[in-house]
């Protein structure tokens, strides 16, 4: 039977479940954003890297187009329901993180689901997000160790969270979440 190009109810329900779960955790994570952004700027990449989880888990479980972007959007809506002050940040993170994850998947024609593809996507996301935040936080004014740490953690943070997401997604697959 050929695979449908339409997102099935099952796929949308899995996206919703992952989005709600990660959105709730993200709302709880909001305090760490404030702490890192105001007092520990070099660590902000590690904190912000958490936002790769919705898309990584959804893509690892479902291995289908659009699931990263849909799941990120749901996670952002859940997060902003609990922390409205972060609405813009959540929606921007959903667009950027989900968009890069979908873009890298599309470049591989949604055929490669090996860990290297997820890790590449997260590293690219870290670089894409680090560049504007480098200027927003005036990182060049930090001591050299702070600027180096900022750059490294903006790449390594999303990569580390991707490893967590791959483990969670793999466990969900083994639990039978994707059974037809």
Short mmCIF file of N, CA and C in Angstrom, two decimals:
data_model
loop_
_atom_site.label_atom_id
_atom_site.label_comp_id
_atom_site.label_asym_id
_atom_site.label_seq_id
_atom_site.Cartn_x
_atom_site.Cartn_y
_atom_site.Cartn_z
N UNK A 1 0.84 -1.17 0.00
CA UNK A 1 0.00 0.00 0.00
C UNK A 1 0.89 1.24 0.00
N UNK A 2 0.69 2.20 -0.90
CA UNK A 2 1.53 3.40 -0.94
C UNK A 2 1.26 4.29 0.27
N UNK A 3 2.30 4.93 0.72
CA UNK A 3 2.19 5.82 1.88
C UNK A 3 1.45 7.10 1.48
N UNK A 4 0.49 7.48 2.27
CA UNK A 4 -0.29 8.68 2.00
C UNK A 4 0.55 9.92 2.26
N UNK A 5 0.34 10.94 1.45
CA UNK A 5 1.03 12.21 1.64
C UNK A 5 0.30 13.08 2.66
N UNK A 6 -0.86 12.68 3.05
CA UNK A 6 -1.64 13.42 4.03
C UNK A 6 -1.23 12.97 5.43
N UNK A 7 -1.13 13.91 6.33
CA UNK A 7 -0.81 13.56 7.71
C UNK A 7 -2.02 12.90 8.35
N UNK A 8 -1.84 11.69 8.81
CA UNK A 8 -2.94 10.94 9.39
C UNK A 8 -3.26 11.46 10.79
N UNK A 9 -4.42 11.06 11.27
CA UNK A 9 -4.82 11.41 12.63
C UNK A 9 -3.82 10.86 13.63
N UNK A 10 -3.34 9.67 13.41
CA UNK A 10 -2.36 9.05 14.30
C UNK A 10 -1.10 9.90 14.38
N UNK A 11 -0.60 10.36 13.24
CA UNK A 11 0.60 11.19 13.22
C UNK A 11 0.34 12.50 13.95
N UNK A 12 -0.81 13.12 13.70
CA UNK A 12 -1.12 14.39 14.37
C UNK A 12 -1.28 14.20 15.87
N UNK A 13 -1.84 13.08 16.30
CA UNK A 13 -1.98 12.81 17.73
C UNK A 13 -0.62 12.60 18.40
N UNK A 14 0.29 11.93 17.72
CA UNK A 14 1.63 11.77 18.29
C UNK A 14 2.33 13.13 18.36
N UNK A 15 2.19 13.94 17.32
CA UNK A 15 2.76 15.30 17.36
C UNK A 15 2.18 16.09 18.53
N UNK A 16 0.88 15.97 18.72
CA UNK A 16 0.23 16.69 19.81
C UNK A 16 0.73 16.21 21.17
N UNK A 17 0.84 14.91 21.36
CA UNK A 17 1.31 14.38 22.64
C UNK A 17 2.74 14.83 22.93
N UNK A 18 3.61 14.73 21.95
CA UNK A 18 5.00 15.16 22.14
C UNK A 18 5.06 16.67 22.35
N UNK A 19 4.26 17.41 21.57
CA UNK A 19 4.23 18.87 21.71
C UNK A 19 3.74 19.32 23.07
N UNK A 20 2.70 18.69 23.58
CA UNK A 20 2.18 19.05 24.90
C UNK A 20 3.21 18.73 25.98
N UNK A 21 3.78 17.55 25.92
CA UNK A 21 4.77 17.15 26.94
C UNK A 21 5.97 18.09 26.94
N UNK A 22 6.52 18.36 25.77
CA UNK A 22 7.71 19.22 25.71
C UNK A 22 7.34 20.69 25.97
N UNK A 23 6.13 21.08 25.62
CA UNK A 23 5.68 22.44 25.92
C UNK A 23 5.54 22.69 27.41
N UNK A 24 5.03 21.69 28.14
CA UNK A 24 4.92 21.80 29.59
C UNK A 24 6.30 21.89 30.24
N UNK A 25 7.22 21.06 29.78
CA UNK A 25 8.57 21.10 30.33
C UNK A 25 9.23 22.44 29.97
N UNK A 26 8.98 22.91 28.77
CA UNK A 26 9.54 24.19 28.33
C UNK A 26 9.03 25.34 29.19
N UNK A 27 7.77 25.29 29.57
CA UNK A 27 7.22 26.33 30.44
C UNK A 27 7.93 26.32 31.79
N UNK A 28 8.22 25.15 32.29
CA UNK A 28 8.97 25.05 33.54
C UNK A 28 10.41 25.48 33.40
N UNK A 29 10.93 25.37 32.19
CA UNK A 29 12.32 25.69 31.87
C UNK A 29 12.52 27.20 31.72
N UNK A 30 11.44 27.97 31.66
CA UNK A 30 11.52 29.41 31.38
C UNK A 30 12.39 30.16 32.38
N UNK A 31 12.37 29.75 33.63
CA UNK A 31 13.20 30.41 34.63
C UNK A 31 14.68 30.31 34.33
N UNK A 32 15.09 29.17 33.77
CA UNK A 32 16.49 29.00 33.41
C UNK A 32 16.89 29.94 32.27
N UNK A 33 15.95 30.20 31.37
CA UNK A 33 16.22 31.18 30.30
C UNK A 33 16.56 32.53 30.91
N UNK A 34 15.75 32.95 31.87
CA UNK A 34 15.97 34.25 32.49
C UNK A 34 17.30 34.29 33.23
N UNK A 35 17.60 33.23 33.99
CA UNK A 35 18.87 33.19 34.71
C UNK A 35 20.07 33.23 33.77
N UNK A 36 20.01 32.43 32.71
CA UNK A 36 21.14 32.39 31.78
C UNK A 36 21.28 33.71 31.02
N UNK A 37 20.15 34.26 30.59
CA UNK A 37 20.20 35.50 29.79
C UNK A 37 20.64 36.70 30.61
N UNK A 38 20.40 36.69 31.92
CA UNK A 38 20.76 37.85 32.73
C UNK A 38 22.06 37.67 33.51
N UNK A 39 22.46 36.42 33.79
CA UNK A 39 23.63 36.27 34.63
C UNK A 39 24.67 35.28 34.16
N UNK A 40 24.33 34.44 33.20
CA UNK A 40 25.28 33.41 32.75
C UNK A 40 25.20 33.26 31.24
N UNK A 41 25.45 34.35 30.55
CA UNK A 41 25.29 34.38 29.09
C UNK A 41 26.05 33.26 28.38
N UNK A 42 27.27 32.90 28.79
CA UNK A 42 27.94 31.81 28.08
C UNK A 42 27.18 30.48 28.14
N UNK A 43 26.34 30.29 29.16
CA UNK A 43 25.58 29.04 29.30
C UNK A 43 24.26 29.04 28.54
N UNK A 44 23.91 30.17 27.95
CA UNK A 44 22.60 30.29 27.32
C UNK A 44 22.38 29.29 26.18
N UNK A 45 23.41 28.94 25.46
CA UNK A 45 23.28 27.96 24.38
C UNK A 45 22.87 26.59 24.89
N UNK A 46 23.36 26.22 26.04
CA UNK A 46 22.98 24.94 26.64
C UNK A 46 21.51 24.96 27.06
N UNK A 47 21.08 26.09 27.63
CA UNK A 47 19.69 26.24 28.04
C UNK A 47 18.78 26.29 26.82
N UNK A 48 19.12 27.11 25.85
CA UNK A 48 18.28 27.27 24.66
C UNK A 48 18.26 26.01 23.80
N UNK A 49 19.33 25.24 23.85
CA UNK A 49 19.41 24.00 23.07
C UNK A 49 18.31 23.02 23.40
N UNK A 50 17.71 23.15 24.58
CA UNK A 50 16.58 22.31 24.99
C UNK A 50 15.47 22.32 23.95
N UNK A 51 15.32 23.42 23.24
CA UNK A 51 14.21 23.58 22.30
C UNK A 51 14.31 22.69 21.05
N UNK A 52 15.37 21.91 20.91
CA UNK A 52 15.41 20.95 19.79
C UNK A 52 14.53 19.74 20.07
N UNK A 53 14.21 19.50 21.34
CA UNK A 53 13.52 18.26 21.73
C UNK A 53 12.22 17.97 21.00
N UNK A 54 11.27 18.91 20.88
CA UNK A 54 10.00 18.54 20.23
C UNK A 54 10.20 17.95 18.84
N UNK A 55 10.99 18.60 18.01
CA UNK A 55 11.20 18.13 16.64
C UNK A 55 12.00 16.86 16.55
N UNK A 56 13.03 16.75 17.40
CA UNK A 56 13.86 15.54 17.38
C UNK A 56 13.02 14.33 17.77
N UNK A 57 12.27 14.45 18.85
CA UNK A 57 11.46 13.32 19.30
C UNK A 57 10.42 12.96 18.25
N UNK A 58 9.73 13.96 17.71
CA UNK A 58 8.70 13.68 16.70
C UNK A 58 9.29 13.03 15.45
N UNK A 59 10.40 13.55 14.98
CA UNK A 59 11.01 12.97 13.77
C UNK A 59 11.57 11.58 14.05
N UNK A 60 12.13 11.36 15.21
CA UNK A 60 12.68 10.05 15.54
C UNK A 60 11.56 9.01 15.63
N UNK A 61 10.42 9.41 16.18
CA UNK A 61 9.30 8.47 16.34
C UNK A 61 8.59 8.25 15.01
N UNK A 62 8.26 9.33 14.31
CA UNK A 62 7.37 9.23 13.15
C UNK A 62 8.09 9.13 11.80
N UNK A 63 9.26 9.76 11.69
CA UNK A 63 10.04 9.74 10.45
C UNK A 63 9.18 10.11 9.25
N UNK A 64 8.60 11.30 9.35
CA UNK A 64 7.69 11.79 8.31
C UNK A 64 7.89 13.29 8.14
N UNK A 65 7.51 13.81 6.97
CA UNK A 65 7.60 15.26 6.74
C UNK A 65 6.66 16.05 7.64
N UNK A 66 7.06 17.25 7.96
CA UNK A 66 6.28 18.26 8.67
C UNK A 66 6.12 18.02 10.16
N UNK A 67 6.48 16.84 10.67
CA UNK A 67 6.20 16.54 12.07
C UNK A 67 7.02 17.41 13.03
N UNK A 68 8.22 17.80 12.65
CA UNK A 68 9.03 18.65 13.53
C UNK A 68 8.37 20.02 13.67
N UNK A 69 7.98 20.61 12.58
CA UNK A 69 7.38 21.94 12.62
C UNK A 69 6.04 21.92 13.35
N UNK A 70 5.22 20.93 13.11
CA UNK A 70 3.92 20.83 13.78
C UNK A 70 4.13 20.65 15.29
N UNK A 71 5.03 19.77 15.66
CA UNK A 71 5.27 19.50 17.08
C UNK A 71 5.85 20.72 17.78
N UNK A 72 6.76 21.42 17.12
CA UNK A 72 7.31 22.65 17.69
C UNK A 72 6.22 23.68 17.88
N UNK A 73 5.32 23.82 16.92
CA UNK A 73 4.24 24.80 17.04
C UNK A 73 3.34 24.47 18.23
N UNK A 74 3.01 23.21 18.41
CA UNK A 74 2.17 22.80 19.54
C UNK A 74 2.90 23.05 20.86
N UNK A 75 4.18 22.70 20.91
CA UNK A 75 4.97 22.94 22.13
C UNK A 75 5.01 24.44 22.46
N UNK A 76 5.17 25.27 21.44
CA UNK A 76 5.21 26.72 21.66
C UNK A 76 3.88 27.23 22.20
N UNK A 77 2.78 26.75 21.64
CA UNK A 77 1.46 27.19 22.11
C UNK A 77 1.21 26.76 23.55
N UNK A 78 1.62 25.55 23.90
CA UNK A 78 1.47 25.08 25.28
C UNK A 78 2.35 25.92 26.21
N UNK A 79 3.60 26.13 25.83
CA UNK A 79 4.51 26.91 26.65
C UNK A 79 4.01 28.32 26.89
N UNK A 80 3.53 28.97 25.85
CA UNK A 80 3.08 30.35 26.02
C UNK A 80 1.78 30.45 26.79
N UNK A 81 1.00 29.38 26.84
CA UNK A 81 -0.21 29.38 27.67
C UNK A 81 0.15 29.49 29.15
N UNK A 82 1.30 28.95 29.53
CA UNK A 82 1.73 28.99 30.92
C UNK A 82 2.67 30.14 31.23
N UNK A 83 3.42 30.58 30.23
CA UNK A 83 4.38 31.68 30.41
C UNK A 83 4.17 32.67 29.27
N UNK A 84 3.09 33.46 29.33
CA UNK A 84 2.78 34.37 28.21
C UNK A 84 3.88 35.38 27.91
N UNK A 85 4.69 35.72 28.90
CA UNK A 85 5.78 36.66 28.66
C UNK A 85 6.81 36.11 27.68
N UNK A 86 6.84 34.80 27.50
CA UNK A 86 7.80 34.16 26.59
C UNK A 86 7.18 33.87 25.23
N UNK A 87 6.00 34.39 24.95
CA UNK A 87 5.27 34.05 23.72
C UNK A 87 6.12 34.25 22.47
N UNK A 88 6.71 35.41 22.34
CA UNK A 88 7.52 35.69 21.15
C UNK A 88 8.70 34.75 21.03
N UNK A 89 9.35 34.47 22.15
CA UNK A 89 10.51 33.58 22.15
C UNK A 89 10.11 32.16 21.77
N UNK A 90 8.98 31.69 22.34
CA UNK A 90 8.53 30.34 22.03
C UNK A 90 8.15 30.20 20.56
N UNK A 91 7.44 31.18 20.04
CA UNK A 91 7.03 31.10 18.63
C UNK A 91 8.22 31.21 17.69
N UNK A 92 9.17 32.08 18.02
CA UNK A 92 10.37 32.20 17.20
C UNK A 92 11.20 30.92 17.26
N UNK A 93 11.33 30.35 18.46
CA UNK A 93 12.08 29.09 18.60
C UNK A 93 11.40 27.99 17.79
N UNK A 94 10.07 27.94 17.83
CA UNK A 94 9.35 26.92 17.06
C UNK A 94 9.63 27.07 15.57
N UNK A 95 9.60 28.30 15.08
CA UNK A 95 9.84 28.53 13.66
C UNK A 95 11.28 28.21 13.27
N UNK A 96 12.24 28.66 14.06
CA UNK A 96 13.65 28.46 13.71
C UNK A 96 14.06 27.00 13.91
N UNK A 97 13.82 26.46 15.11
CA UNK A 97 14.25 25.09 15.39
C UNK A 97 13.50 24.11 14.50
N UNK A 98 12.18 24.25 14.43
CA UNK A 98 11.39 23.35 13.58
C UNK A 98 11.72 23.53 12.11
N UNK A 99 11.93 24.78 11.70
CA UNK A 99 12.25 25.06 10.30
C UNK A 99 13.58 24.47 9.87
N UNK A 100 14.60 24.60 10.71
CA UNK A 100 15.90 24.02 10.37
C UNK A 100 15.81 22.50 10.35
N UNK A 101 15.12 21.92 11.33
CA UNK A 101 14.98 20.46 11.36
C UNK A 101 14.25 19.96 10.11
N UNK A 102 13.19 20.63 9.72
CA UNK A 102 12.47 20.23 8.51
C UNK A 102 13.33 20.46 7.27
N UNK A 103 14.08 21.57 7.26
CA UNK A 103 14.92 21.88 6.11
C UNK A 103 16.00 20.83 5.88
N UNK A 104 16.68 20.43 6.94
CA UNK A 104 17.72 19.41 6.81
C UNK A 104 17.09 18.08 6.40
N UNK A 105 15.92 17.77 6.95
CA UNK A 105 15.23 16.54 6.56
C UNK A 105 14.82 16.58 5.09
N UNK A 106 14.35 17.73 4.64
CA UNK A 106 13.94 17.87 3.24
C UNK A 106 15.15 17.74 2.30
N UNK A 107 16.30 18.29 2.73
CA UNK A 107 17.51 18.16 1.91
C UNK A 107 17.92 16.70 1.71
N UNK A 108 17.61 15.88 2.71
CA UNK A 108 17.91 14.45 2.58
C UNK A 108 16.68 13.68 2.07
N UNK A 109 15.71 14.43 1.59
CA UNK A 109 14.47 13.89 1.00
C UNK A 109 13.72 12.97 1.95
N UNK A 110 13.81 13.27 3.23
CA UNK A 110 13.13 12.51 4.28
C UNK A 110 13.44 11.01 4.19
N UNK A 111 14.69 10.71 3.82
CA UNK A 111 15.11 9.31 3.69
C UNK A 111 16.18 8.91 4.69
N UNK A 112 16.77 9.87 5.37
CA UNK A 112 17.86 9.56 6.30
C UNK A 112 17.44 9.92 7.72
N UNK A 113 17.35 8.91 8.55
CA UNK A 113 16.95 9.10 9.94
C UNK A 113 18.03 8.61 10.89
N UNK A 114 19.23 8.47 10.37
CA UNK A 114 20.35 8.05 11.20
C UNK A 114 20.72 9.20 12.15
N UNK A 115 21.39 8.88 13.26
CA UNK A 115 21.76 9.93 14.23
C UNK A 115 22.57 11.09 13.63
N UNK A 116 23.42 10.83 12.64
CA UNK A 116 24.24 11.91 12.08
C UNK A 116 23.37 13.03 11.51
N UNK A 117 22.22 12.66 10.95
CA UNK A 117 21.34 13.67 10.35
C UNK A 117 20.73 14.56 11.43
N UNK A 118 20.35 13.96 12.54
CA UNK A 118 19.79 14.74 13.64
C UNK A 118 20.87 15.64 14.26
N UNK A 119 22.08 15.09 14.41
CA UNK A 119 23.17 15.86 15.01
C UNK A 119 23.58 17.02 14.10
N UNK A 120 23.60 16.78 12.81
CA UNK A 120 23.90 17.86 11.85
C UNK A 120 22.84 18.96 11.96
N UNK A 121 21.60 18.57 12.00
CA UNK A 121 20.50 19.52 12.11
C UNK A 121 20.63 20.36 13.37
N UNK A 122 20.97 19.74 14.49
CA UNK A 122 21.07 20.49 15.74
C UNK A 122 22.28 21.43 15.73
N UNK A 123 23.38 21.00 15.15
CA UNK A 123 24.55 21.88 15.05
C UNK A 123 24.24 23.10 14.18
N UNK A 124 23.57 22.87 13.07
CA UNK A 124 23.17 23.98 12.19
C UNK A 124 22.23 24.93 12.94
N UNK A 125 21.29 24.37 13.67
CA UNK A 125 20.36 25.19 14.44
C UNK A 125 21.12 26.04 15.45
N UNK A 126 22.07 25.43 16.15
CA UNK A 126 22.86 26.18 17.12
C UNK A 126 23.59 27.35 16.49
N UNK A 127 24.16 27.14 15.32
CA UNK A 127 24.88 28.22 14.63
C UNK A 127 23.91 29.31 14.18
N UNK A 128 22.78 28.90 13.62
CA UNK A 128 21.77 29.87 13.13
C UNK A 128 21.27 30.75 14.28
N UNK A 129 21.07 30.14 15.44
CA UNK A 129 20.55 30.90 16.59
C UNK A 129 21.67 31.72 17.25
N UNK A 130 22.88 31.20 17.28
CA UNK A 130 23.99 31.89 17.96
C UNK A 130 24.36 33.20 17.30
N UNK A 131 24.26 33.27 15.99
CA UNK A 131 24.72 34.48 15.28
C UNK A 131 23.95 35.73 15.72
N UNK A 132 22.63 35.77 15.64
CA UNK A 132 21.95 36.99 16.09
C UNK A 132 22.07 37.23 17.59
N UNK A 133 22.11 36.15 18.38
CA UNK A 133 22.21 36.33 19.83
C UNK A 133 23.60 36.80 20.25
N UNK A 134 24.61 36.50 19.44
CA UNK A 134 25.96 37.02 19.70
C UNK A 134 25.90 38.55 19.77
N UNK A 135 25.18 39.14 18.81
CA UNK A 135 25.07 40.59 18.77
C UNK A 135 24.09 41.11 19.81
N UNK A 136 22.99 40.38 20.02
CA UNK A 136 21.99 40.82 21.00
C UNK A 136 22.58 40.86 22.41
N UNK A 137 23.43 39.91 22.76
CA UNK A 137 24.05 39.86 24.08
C UNK A 137 25.40 40.57 24.12
N UNK A 138 25.83 41.14 23.00
CA UNK A 138 27.13 41.81 22.90
C UNK A 138 28.24 40.91 23.47
N UNK A 139 28.29 39.70 22.96
CA UNK A 139 29.22 38.69 23.45
C UNK A 139 30.68 39.11 23.25
N UNK A 140 30.94 39.94 22.26
CA UNK A 140 32.32 40.38 22.04
C UNK A 140 32.85 41.19 23.22
N UNK A 141 31.96 41.70 24.06
CA UNK A 141 32.39 42.45 25.25
C UNK A 141 32.73 41.53 26.41
N UNK A 142 32.40 40.25 26.30
CA UNK A 142 32.71 39.29 27.36
C UNK A 142 34.20 38.95 27.33
N UNK A 143 34.72 38.41 28.42
CA UNK A 143 36.10 37.91 28.36
C UNK A 143 36.20 36.81 27.30
N UNK A 144 37.40 36.54 26.84
CA UNK A 144 37.59 35.55 25.76
C UNK A 144 36.99 34.20 26.12
N UNK A 145 37.18 33.74 27.37
CA UNK A 145 36.63 32.44 27.76
C UNK A 145 35.10 32.44 27.66
N UNK A 146 34.47 33.57 27.98
CA UNK A 146 33.01 33.67 27.90
C UNK A 146 32.52 33.63 26.47
N UNK A 147 33.21 34.33 25.58
CA UNK A 147 32.83 34.34 24.16
C UNK A 147 33.03 32.96 23.54
N UNK A 148 34.13 32.30 23.88
CA UNK A 148 34.39 30.95 23.35
C UNK A 148 33.35 29.98 23.90
N UNK A 149 33.08 30.08 25.19
CA UNK A 149 32.07 29.22 25.79
C UNK A 149 30.70 29.42 25.18
N UNK A 150 30.35 30.67 24.94
CA UNK A 150 29.07 30.99 24.30
C UNK A 150 28.96 30.28 22.95
N UNK A 151 29.98 30.46 22.11
CA UNK A 151 29.97 29.84 20.78
C UNK A 151 29.93 28.32 20.84
N UNK A 152 30.76 27.74 21.68
CA UNK A 152 30.79 26.27 21.80
C UNK A 152 29.47 25.72 22.32
N UNK A 153 28.92 26.34 23.35
CA UNK A 153 27.70 25.81 23.94
C UNK A 153 26.47 26.03 23.06
N UNK A 154 26.54 26.99 22.15
CA UNK A 154 25.43 27.14 21.21
C UNK A 154 25.42 26.05 20.16
N UNK A 155 26.55 25.41 19.95
CA UNK A 155 26.60 24.24 19.05
C UNK A 155 26.43 22.96 19.86
N UNK A 156 27.15 22.85 20.96
CA UNK A 156 27.12 21.62 21.76
C UNK A 156 25.82 21.46 22.55
N UNK A 157 25.18 22.56 22.94
CA UNK A 157 23.92 22.48 23.68
C UNK A 157 22.84 21.77 22.89
N UNK A 158 22.52 22.25 21.68
CA UNK A 158 21.53 21.54 20.89
C UNK A 158 21.93 20.10 20.54
N UNK A 159 23.22 19.87 20.34
CA UNK A 159 23.69 18.51 20.04
C UNK A 159 23.43 17.60 21.24
N UNK A 160 23.75 18.07 22.44
CA UNK A 160 23.53 17.27 23.65
C UNK A 160 22.04 16.99 23.84
N UNK A 161 21.19 18.00 23.65
CA UNK A 161 19.75 17.79 23.79
C UNK A 161 19.21 16.88 22.69
N UNK A 162 19.85 16.89 21.52
CA UNK A 162 19.45 15.99 20.45
C UNK A 162 19.70 14.54 20.85
N UNK A 163 20.81 14.29 21.51
CA UNK A 163 21.10 12.93 21.98
C UNK A 163 20.01 12.49 22.95
N UNK A 164 19.58 13.38 23.83
CA UNK A 164 18.48 13.06 24.75
C UNK A 164 17.20 12.78 23.96
N UNK A 165 16.90 13.64 22.99
CA UNK A 165 15.70 13.45 22.17
C UNK A 165 15.71 12.16 21.38
N UNK A 166 16.87 11.78 20.86
CA UNK A 166 16.98 10.52 20.14
C UNK A 166 16.72 9.34 21.07
N UNK A 167 17.19 9.43 22.29
CA UNK A 167 16.95 8.36 23.27
C UNK A 167 15.47 8.26 23.61
N UNK A 168 14.83 9.40 23.83
CA UNK A 168 13.39 9.40 24.14
C UNK A 168 12.59 8.89 22.93
N UNK A 169 12.90 9.39 21.75
CA UNK A 169 12.21 8.95 20.54
C UNK A 169 12.41 7.47 20.27
N UNK A 170 13.63 6.99 20.47
CA UNK A 170 13.91 5.56 20.28
C UNK A 170 13.12 4.71 21.26
N UNK A 171 13.01 5.18 22.50
CA UNK A 171 12.23 4.44 23.50
C UNK A 171 10.75 4.41 23.11
N UNK A 172 10.25 5.53 22.60
CA UNK A 172 8.85 5.56 22.17
C UNK A 172 8.61 4.62 20.98
N UNK A 173 9.56 4.57 20.06
CA UNK A 173 9.44 3.64 18.92
C UNK A 173 9.42 2.19 19.42
N UNK A 174 10.34 1.88 20.34
CA UNK A 174 10.38 0.52 20.87
C UNK A 174 9.11 0.18 21.66
N UNK A 175 8.48 1.20 22.25
CA UNK A 175 7.25 0.98 23.01
C UNK A 175 6.05 0.77 22.10
N UNK A 176 6.22 1.00 20.80
CA UNK A 176 5.16 0.73 19.85
C UNK A 176 4.29 1.90 19.49
N UNK A 177 4.77 3.11 19.72
CA UNK A 177 3.99 4.31 19.41
C UNK A 177 3.65 4.40 17.91
N UNK A 178 4.49 3.85 17.06
CA UNK A 178 4.28 3.98 15.61
C UNK A 178 3.64 2.77 14.95
N UNK A 179 3.14 1.87 15.72
CA UNK A 179 2.49 0.70 15.11
C UNK A 179 1.34 1.13 14.23
N UNK A 180 1.16 0.48 13.07
CA UNK A 180 0.04 0.86 12.20
C UNK A 180 -1.30 0.47 12.79
#
